PDB file of C-alpha atoms (C1' of nucleotides) in Angstrom:
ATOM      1  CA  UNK H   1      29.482 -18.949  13.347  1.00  0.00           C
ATOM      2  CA  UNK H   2      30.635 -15.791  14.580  1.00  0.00           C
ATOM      3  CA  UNK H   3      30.806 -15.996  18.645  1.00  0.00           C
ATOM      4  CA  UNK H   4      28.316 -13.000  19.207  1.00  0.00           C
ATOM      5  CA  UNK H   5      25.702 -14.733  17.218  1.00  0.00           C
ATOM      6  CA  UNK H   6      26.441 -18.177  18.303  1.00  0.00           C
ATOM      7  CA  UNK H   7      25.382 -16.630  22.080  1.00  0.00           C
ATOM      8  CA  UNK H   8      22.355 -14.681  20.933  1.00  0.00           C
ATOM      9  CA  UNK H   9      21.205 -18.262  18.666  1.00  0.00           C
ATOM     10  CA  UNK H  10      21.841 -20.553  22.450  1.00  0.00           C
ATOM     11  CA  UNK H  11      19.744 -17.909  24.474  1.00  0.00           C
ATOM     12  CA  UNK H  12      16.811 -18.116  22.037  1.00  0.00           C
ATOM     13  CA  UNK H  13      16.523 -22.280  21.050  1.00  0.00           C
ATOM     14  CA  UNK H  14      15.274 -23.877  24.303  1.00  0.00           C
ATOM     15  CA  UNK H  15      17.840 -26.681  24.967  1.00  0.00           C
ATOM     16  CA  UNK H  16      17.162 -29.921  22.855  1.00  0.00           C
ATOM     17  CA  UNK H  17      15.026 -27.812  20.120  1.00  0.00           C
ATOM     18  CA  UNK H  18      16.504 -28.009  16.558  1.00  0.00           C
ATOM     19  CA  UNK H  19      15.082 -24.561  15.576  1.00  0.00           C
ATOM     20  CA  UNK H  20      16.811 -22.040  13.899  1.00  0.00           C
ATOM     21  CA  UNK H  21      16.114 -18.775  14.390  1.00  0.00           C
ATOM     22  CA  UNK H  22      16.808 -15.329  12.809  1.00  0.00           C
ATOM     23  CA  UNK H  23      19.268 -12.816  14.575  1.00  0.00           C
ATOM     24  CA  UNK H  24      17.386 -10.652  16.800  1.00  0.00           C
ATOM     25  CA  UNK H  25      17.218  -7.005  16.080  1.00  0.00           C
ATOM     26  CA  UNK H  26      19.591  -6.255  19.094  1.00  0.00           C
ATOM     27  CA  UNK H  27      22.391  -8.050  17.395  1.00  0.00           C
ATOM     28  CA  UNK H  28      22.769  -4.882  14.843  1.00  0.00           C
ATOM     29  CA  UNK H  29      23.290  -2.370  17.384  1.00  0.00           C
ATOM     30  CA  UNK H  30      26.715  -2.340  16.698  1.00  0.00           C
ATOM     31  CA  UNK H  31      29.462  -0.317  14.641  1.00  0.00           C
ATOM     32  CA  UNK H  32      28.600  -1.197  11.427  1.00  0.00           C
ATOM     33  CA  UNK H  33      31.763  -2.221  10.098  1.00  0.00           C
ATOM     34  CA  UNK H  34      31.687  -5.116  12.065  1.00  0.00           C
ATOM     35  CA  UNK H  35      28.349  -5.800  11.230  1.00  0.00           C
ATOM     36  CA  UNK H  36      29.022  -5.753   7.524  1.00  0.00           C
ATOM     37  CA  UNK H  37      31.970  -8.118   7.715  1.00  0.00           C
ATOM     38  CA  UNK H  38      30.223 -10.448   9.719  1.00  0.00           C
ATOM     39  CA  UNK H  39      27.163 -10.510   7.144  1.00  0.00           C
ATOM     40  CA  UNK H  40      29.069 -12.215   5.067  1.00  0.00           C
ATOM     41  CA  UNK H  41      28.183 -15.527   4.641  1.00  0.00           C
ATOM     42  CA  UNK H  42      24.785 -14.920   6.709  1.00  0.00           C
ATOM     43  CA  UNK H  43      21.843 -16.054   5.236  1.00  0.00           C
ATOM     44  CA  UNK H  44      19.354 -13.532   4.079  1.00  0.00           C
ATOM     45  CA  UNK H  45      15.510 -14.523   3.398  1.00  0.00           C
ATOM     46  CA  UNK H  46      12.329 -13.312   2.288  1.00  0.00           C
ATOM     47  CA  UNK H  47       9.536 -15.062   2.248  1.00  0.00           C
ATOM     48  CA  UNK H  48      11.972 -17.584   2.098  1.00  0.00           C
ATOM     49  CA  UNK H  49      13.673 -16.834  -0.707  1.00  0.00           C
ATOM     50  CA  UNK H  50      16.989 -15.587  -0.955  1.00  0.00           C
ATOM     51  CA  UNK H  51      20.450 -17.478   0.065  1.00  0.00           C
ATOM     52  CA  UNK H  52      23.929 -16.226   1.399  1.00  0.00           C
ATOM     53  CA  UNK H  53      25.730 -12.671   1.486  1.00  0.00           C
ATOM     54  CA  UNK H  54      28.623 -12.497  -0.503  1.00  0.00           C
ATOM     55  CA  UNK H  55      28.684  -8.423  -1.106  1.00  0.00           C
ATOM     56  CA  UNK H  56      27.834  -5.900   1.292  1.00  0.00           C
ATOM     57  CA  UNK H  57      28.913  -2.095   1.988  1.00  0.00           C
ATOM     58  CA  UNK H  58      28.875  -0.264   5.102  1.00  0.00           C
ATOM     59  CA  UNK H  59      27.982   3.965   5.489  1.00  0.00           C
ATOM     60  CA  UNK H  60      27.520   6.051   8.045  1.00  0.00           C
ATOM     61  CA  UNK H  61      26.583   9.297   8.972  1.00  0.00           C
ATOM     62  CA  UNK H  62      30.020  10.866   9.348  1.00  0.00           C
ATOM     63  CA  UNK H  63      30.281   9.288   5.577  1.00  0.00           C
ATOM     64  CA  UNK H  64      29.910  11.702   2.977  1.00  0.00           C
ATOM     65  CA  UNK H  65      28.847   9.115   0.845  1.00  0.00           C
ATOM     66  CA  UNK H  66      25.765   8.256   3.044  1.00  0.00           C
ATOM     67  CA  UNK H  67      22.312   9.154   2.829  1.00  0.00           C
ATOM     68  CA  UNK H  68      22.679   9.906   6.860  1.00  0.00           C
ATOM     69  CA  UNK H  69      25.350  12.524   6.333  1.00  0.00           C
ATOM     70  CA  UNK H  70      22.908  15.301   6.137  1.00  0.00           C
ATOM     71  CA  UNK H  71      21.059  14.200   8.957  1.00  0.00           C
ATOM     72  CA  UNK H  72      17.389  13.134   8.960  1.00  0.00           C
ATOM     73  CA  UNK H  73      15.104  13.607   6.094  1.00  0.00           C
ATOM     74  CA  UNK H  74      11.660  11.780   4.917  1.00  0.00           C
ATOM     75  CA  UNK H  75      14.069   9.247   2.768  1.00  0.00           C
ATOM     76  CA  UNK H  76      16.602   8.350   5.428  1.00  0.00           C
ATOM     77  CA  UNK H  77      13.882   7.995   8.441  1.00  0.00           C
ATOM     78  CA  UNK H  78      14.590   4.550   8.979  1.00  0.00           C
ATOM     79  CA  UNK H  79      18.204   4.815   9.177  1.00  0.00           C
ATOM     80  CA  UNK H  80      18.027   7.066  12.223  1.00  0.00           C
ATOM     81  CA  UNK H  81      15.065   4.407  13.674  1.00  0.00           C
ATOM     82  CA  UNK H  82      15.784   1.037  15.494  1.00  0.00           C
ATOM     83  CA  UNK H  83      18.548  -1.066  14.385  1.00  0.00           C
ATOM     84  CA  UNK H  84      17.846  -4.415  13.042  1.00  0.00           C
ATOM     85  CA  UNK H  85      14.956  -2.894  10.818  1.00  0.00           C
ATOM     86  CA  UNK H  86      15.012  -2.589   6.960  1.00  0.00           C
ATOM     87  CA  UNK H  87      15.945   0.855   5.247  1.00  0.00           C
ATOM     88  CA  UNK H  88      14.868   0.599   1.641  1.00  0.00           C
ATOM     89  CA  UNK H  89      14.970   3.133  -0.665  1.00  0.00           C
ATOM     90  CA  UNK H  90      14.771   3.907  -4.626  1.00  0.00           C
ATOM     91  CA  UNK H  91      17.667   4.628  -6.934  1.00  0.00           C
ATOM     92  CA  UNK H  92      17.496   5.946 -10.328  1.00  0.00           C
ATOM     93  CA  UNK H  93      13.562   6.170 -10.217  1.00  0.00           C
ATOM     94  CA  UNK H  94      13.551   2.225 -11.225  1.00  0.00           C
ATOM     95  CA  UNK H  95      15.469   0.193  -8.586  1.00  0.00           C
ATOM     96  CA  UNK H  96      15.299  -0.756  -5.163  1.00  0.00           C
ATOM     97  CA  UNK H  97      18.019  -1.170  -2.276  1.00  0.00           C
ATOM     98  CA  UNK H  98      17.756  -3.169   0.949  1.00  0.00           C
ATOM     99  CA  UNK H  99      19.964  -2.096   3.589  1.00  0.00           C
ATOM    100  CA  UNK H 100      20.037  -2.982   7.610  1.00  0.00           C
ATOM    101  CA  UNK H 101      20.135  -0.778  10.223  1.00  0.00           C
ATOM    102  CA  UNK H 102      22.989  -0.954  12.431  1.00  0.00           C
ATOM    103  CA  UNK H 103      23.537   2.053  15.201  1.00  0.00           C
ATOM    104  CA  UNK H 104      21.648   4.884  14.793  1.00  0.00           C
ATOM    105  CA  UNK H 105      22.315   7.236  11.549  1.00  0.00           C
ATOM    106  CA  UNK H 106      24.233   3.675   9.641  1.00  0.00           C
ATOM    107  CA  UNK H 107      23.432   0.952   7.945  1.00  0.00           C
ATOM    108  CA  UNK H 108      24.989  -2.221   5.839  1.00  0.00           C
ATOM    109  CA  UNK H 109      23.578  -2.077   2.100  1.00  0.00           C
ATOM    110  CA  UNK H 110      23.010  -5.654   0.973  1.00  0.00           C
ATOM    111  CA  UNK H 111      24.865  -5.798  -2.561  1.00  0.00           C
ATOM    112  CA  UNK H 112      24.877  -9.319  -3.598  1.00  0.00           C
ATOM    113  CA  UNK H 113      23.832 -12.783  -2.404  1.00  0.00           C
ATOM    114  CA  UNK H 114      24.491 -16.542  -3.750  1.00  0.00           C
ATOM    115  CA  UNK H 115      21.263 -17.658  -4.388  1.00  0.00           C
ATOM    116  CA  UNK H 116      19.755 -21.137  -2.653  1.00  0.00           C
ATOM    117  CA  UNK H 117      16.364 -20.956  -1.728  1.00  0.00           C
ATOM    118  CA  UNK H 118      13.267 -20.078  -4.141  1.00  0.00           C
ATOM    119  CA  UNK H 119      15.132 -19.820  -6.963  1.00  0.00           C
ATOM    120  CA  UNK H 120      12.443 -20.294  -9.212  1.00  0.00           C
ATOM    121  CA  UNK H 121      10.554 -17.223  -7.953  1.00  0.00           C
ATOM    122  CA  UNK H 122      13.618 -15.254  -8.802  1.00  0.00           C
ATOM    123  CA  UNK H 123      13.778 -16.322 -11.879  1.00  0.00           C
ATOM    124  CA  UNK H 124      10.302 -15.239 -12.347  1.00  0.00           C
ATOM    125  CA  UNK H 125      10.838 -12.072 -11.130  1.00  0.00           C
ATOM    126  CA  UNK H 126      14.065 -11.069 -12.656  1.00  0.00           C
ATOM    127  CA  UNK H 127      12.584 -12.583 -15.819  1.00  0.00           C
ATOM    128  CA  UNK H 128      16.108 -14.375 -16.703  1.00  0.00           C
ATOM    129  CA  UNK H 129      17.998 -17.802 -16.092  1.00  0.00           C
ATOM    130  CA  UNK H 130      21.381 -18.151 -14.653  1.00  0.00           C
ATOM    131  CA  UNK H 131      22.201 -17.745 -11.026  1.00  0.00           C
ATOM    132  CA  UNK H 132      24.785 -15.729 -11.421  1.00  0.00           C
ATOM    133  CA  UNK H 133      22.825 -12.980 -12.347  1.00  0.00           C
ATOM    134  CA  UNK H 134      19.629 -13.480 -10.455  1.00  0.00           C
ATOM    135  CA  UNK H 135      21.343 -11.364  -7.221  1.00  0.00           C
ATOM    136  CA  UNK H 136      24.391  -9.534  -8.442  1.00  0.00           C
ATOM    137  CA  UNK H 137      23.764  -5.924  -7.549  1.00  0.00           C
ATOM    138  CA  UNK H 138      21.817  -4.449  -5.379  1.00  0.00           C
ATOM    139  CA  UNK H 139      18.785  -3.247  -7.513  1.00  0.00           C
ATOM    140  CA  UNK H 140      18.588  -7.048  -8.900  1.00  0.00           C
ATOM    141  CA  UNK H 141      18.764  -8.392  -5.324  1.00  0.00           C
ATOM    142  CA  UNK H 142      16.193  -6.160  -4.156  1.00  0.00           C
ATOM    143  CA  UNK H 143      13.763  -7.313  -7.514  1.00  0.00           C
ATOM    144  CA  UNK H 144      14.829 -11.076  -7.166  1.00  0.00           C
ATOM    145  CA  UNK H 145      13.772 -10.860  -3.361  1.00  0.00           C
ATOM    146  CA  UNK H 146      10.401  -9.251  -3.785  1.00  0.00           C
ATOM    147  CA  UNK H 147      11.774  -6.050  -1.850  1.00  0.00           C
ATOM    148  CA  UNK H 148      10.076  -2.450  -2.315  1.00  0.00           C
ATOM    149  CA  UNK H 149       9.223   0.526  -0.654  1.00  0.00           C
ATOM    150  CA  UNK H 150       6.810  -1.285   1.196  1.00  0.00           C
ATOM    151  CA  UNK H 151       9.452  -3.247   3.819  1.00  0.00           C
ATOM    152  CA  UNK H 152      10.827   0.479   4.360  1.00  0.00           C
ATOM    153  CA  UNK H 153      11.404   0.319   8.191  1.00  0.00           C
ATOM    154  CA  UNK H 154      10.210  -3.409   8.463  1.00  0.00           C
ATOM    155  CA  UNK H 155      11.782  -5.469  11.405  1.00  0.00           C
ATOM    156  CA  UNK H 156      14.219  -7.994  10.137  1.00  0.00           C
ATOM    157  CA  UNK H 157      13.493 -10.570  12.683  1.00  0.00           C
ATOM    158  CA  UNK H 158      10.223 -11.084  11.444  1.00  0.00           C
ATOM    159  CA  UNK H 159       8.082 -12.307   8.835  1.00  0.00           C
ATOM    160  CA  UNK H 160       8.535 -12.175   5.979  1.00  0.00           C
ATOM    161  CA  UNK H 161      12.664 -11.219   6.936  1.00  0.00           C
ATOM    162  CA  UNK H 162      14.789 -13.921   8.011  1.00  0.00           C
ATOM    163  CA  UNK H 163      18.710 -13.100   8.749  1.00  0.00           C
ATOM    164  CA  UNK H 164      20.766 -16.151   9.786  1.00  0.00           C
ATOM    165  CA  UNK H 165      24.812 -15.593  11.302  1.00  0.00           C
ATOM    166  CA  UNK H 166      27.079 -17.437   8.796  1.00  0.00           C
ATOM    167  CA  UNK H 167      27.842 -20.731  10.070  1.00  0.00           C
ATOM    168  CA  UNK H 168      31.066 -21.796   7.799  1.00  0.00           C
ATOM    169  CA  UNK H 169      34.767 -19.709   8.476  1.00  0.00           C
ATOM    170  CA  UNK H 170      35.632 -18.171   5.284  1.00  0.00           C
ATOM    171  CA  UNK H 171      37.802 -15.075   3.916  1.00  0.00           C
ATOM    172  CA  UNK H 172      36.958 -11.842   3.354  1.00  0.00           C
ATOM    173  CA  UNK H 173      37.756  -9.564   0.527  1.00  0.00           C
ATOM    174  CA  UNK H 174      37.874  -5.570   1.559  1.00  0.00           C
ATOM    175  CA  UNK H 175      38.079  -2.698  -1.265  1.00  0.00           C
ATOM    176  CA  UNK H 176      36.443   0.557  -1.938  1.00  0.00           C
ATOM    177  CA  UNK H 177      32.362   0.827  -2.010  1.00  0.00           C
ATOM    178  CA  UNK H 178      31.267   1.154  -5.673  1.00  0.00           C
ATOM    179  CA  UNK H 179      29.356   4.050  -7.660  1.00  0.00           C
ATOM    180  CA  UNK H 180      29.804   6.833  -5.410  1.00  0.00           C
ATOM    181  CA  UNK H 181      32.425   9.848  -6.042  1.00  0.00           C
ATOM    182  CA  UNK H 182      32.690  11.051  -1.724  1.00  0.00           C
ATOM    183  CA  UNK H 183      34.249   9.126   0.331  1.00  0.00           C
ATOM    184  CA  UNK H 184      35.035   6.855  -2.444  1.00  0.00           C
ATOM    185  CA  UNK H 185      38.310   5.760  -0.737  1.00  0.00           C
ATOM    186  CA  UNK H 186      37.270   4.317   1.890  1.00  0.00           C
ATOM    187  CA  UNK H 187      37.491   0.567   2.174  1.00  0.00           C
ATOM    188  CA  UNK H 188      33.906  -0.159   3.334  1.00  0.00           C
ATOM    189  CA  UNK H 189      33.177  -2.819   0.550  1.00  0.00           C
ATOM    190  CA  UNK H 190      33.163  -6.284   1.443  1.00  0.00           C
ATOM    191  CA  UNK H 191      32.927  -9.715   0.040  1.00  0.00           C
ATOM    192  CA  UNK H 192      33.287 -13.559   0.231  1.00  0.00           C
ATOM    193  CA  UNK H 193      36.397 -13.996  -1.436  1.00  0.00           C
ATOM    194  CA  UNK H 194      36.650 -15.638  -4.513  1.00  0.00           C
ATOM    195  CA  UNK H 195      32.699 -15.938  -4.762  1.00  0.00           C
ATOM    196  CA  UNK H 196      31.169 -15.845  -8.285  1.00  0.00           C
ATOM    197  CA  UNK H 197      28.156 -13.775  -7.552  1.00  0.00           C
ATOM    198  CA  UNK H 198      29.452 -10.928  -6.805  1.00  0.00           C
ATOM    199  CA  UNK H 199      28.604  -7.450  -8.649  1.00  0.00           C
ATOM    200  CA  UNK H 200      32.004  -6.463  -9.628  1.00  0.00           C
ATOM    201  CA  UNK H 201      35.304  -8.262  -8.854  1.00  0.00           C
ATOM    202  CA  UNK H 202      36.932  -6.524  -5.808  1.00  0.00           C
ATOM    203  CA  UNK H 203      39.242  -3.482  -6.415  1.00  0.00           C
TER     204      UNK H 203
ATOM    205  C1'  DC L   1      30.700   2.476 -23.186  1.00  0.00           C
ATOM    206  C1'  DC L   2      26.053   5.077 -22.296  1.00  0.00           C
ATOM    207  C1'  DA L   3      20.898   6.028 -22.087  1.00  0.00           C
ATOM    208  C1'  DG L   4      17.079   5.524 -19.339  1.00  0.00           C
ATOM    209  C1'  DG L   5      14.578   6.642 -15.323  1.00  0.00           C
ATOM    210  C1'  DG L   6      12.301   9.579 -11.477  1.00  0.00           C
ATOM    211  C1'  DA L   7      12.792  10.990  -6.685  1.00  0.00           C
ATOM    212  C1'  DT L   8      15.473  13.791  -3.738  1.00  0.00           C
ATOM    213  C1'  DC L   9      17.691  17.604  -1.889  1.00  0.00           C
ATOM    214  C1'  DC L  10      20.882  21.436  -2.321  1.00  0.00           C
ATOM    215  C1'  DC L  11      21.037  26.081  -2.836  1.00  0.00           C
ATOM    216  C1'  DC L  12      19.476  30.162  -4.544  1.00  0.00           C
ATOM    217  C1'  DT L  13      16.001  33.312  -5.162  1.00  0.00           C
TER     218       DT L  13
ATOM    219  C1'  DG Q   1       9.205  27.603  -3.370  1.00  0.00           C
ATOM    220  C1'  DG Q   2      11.519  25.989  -7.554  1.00  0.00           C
ATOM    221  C1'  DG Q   3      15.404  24.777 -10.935  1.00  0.00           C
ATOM    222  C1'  DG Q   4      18.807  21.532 -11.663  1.00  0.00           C
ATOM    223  C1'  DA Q   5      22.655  18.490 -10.427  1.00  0.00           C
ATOM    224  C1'  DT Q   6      23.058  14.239  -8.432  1.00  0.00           C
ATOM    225  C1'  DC Q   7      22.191   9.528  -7.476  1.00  0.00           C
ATOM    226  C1'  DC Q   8      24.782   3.165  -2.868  1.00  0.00           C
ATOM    227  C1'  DC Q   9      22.035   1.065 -10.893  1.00  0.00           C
ATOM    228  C1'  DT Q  10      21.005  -2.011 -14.843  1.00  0.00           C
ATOM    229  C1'  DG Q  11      20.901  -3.829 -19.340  1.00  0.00           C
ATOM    230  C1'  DG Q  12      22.133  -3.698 -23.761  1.00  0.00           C
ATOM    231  C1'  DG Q  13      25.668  -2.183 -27.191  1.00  0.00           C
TER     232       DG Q  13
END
DNA sequence: CCAGGGATCCCCT
DNA sequence: GGGGATCCCTGGG
């Protein structure tokens, strides 16, 4: 578990209580690069459904690829509101995306995740079988999960949202963010190496 | 590869 | 205030 987590998880389990609780909304006001690296491998629930981060991308609002960059508008609200909430937003007029808020103006879109928990329900949802495909993008995530427009500026340490740190040391992968033409260089993509639920392989 | 899908926001009247 | 390019995508060829 990463050390900054591992603190925040001893200050909130009274000593001799096996509880495990989600990372408070504090913990994401941070840069959000390191955020996004350390997602990986943190458990993301809803409801809870859902299972481990193995793709994420960071933007912020000196990115020209971010929805911050122009600086506040009805969309973005929520990424220039409280860290640790939800900033959800429609793409393509069908699909939905689930980011976190990190400092104000950024935020860590949640790309892909290995699915554990309710995997049933995502099959219902995504009306398909095979895990691999149940969370591979961010638009499938976001339908496997239950997410919509609705958890737009939700907290993420609360019900129905459940964020635990990654508990196992693994490595990460690093390449350019997919589907976007500014700022396309920059290396803000990240994964768990070698996982098989990722969206794309890593370029 | 490419069509579908609809909201958003730029930029010009 | 409005036209039109753009968009952090997906599923099916």
């Amino acid at each position: 578990m990463h050390e900054r987590a591992a603190r925040l998880y001893d200050a909130a389990r009274p000593i001799g209580a096996d509880i495990v609780v989600s990372l408070p909304r504090s913990y994401f006001d941070r840069p959000v690069t390191d955020i996004a690296r350390e997602l990986i491998g943190a458990g993301l629930f809803v409801a809870g459904v859902g299972g481990r981060i193995v793709e994420v991308e960071a933007y912020d609002a000196t990115d020209p690829a971010s929805h911050s960059f122009r600086g506040p508008t009805p969309r973005n609200a929520a990424m220039f509101g409280p860290a640790g909430h939800a900033y959800v937003y429609k793409i393509y007029g069908i699909h939905f995306c689930l980011n976190i808020v990190c400092q104000k103006g950024s935020a860590v879109l949640i790309r892909a995740l290995e699915p554990s928990e309710g995997v049933g329900t995502m099959v219902e949802r995504r009306g398909l079988m095979g895990e691999k495909q149940l969370c591979s993008g961010p638009g499938k995530l976001a339908q496997a999960l239950g997410i919509g427009l609705g958890h737009n500026g939700m907290p993420l340490d609360a019900f129905p949202f459940e964020i635990r740190a990654a508990e196992q040391e693994h490595a990460i992968g690093v390449g350019a963010r997919i589907g976007i033409t500014k700022g396309a260089e920059t290396p803000w993509r990240f994964v768990l190496q070698g996982s098989p639920f990722l969206s794309r392989p890593l370029r």
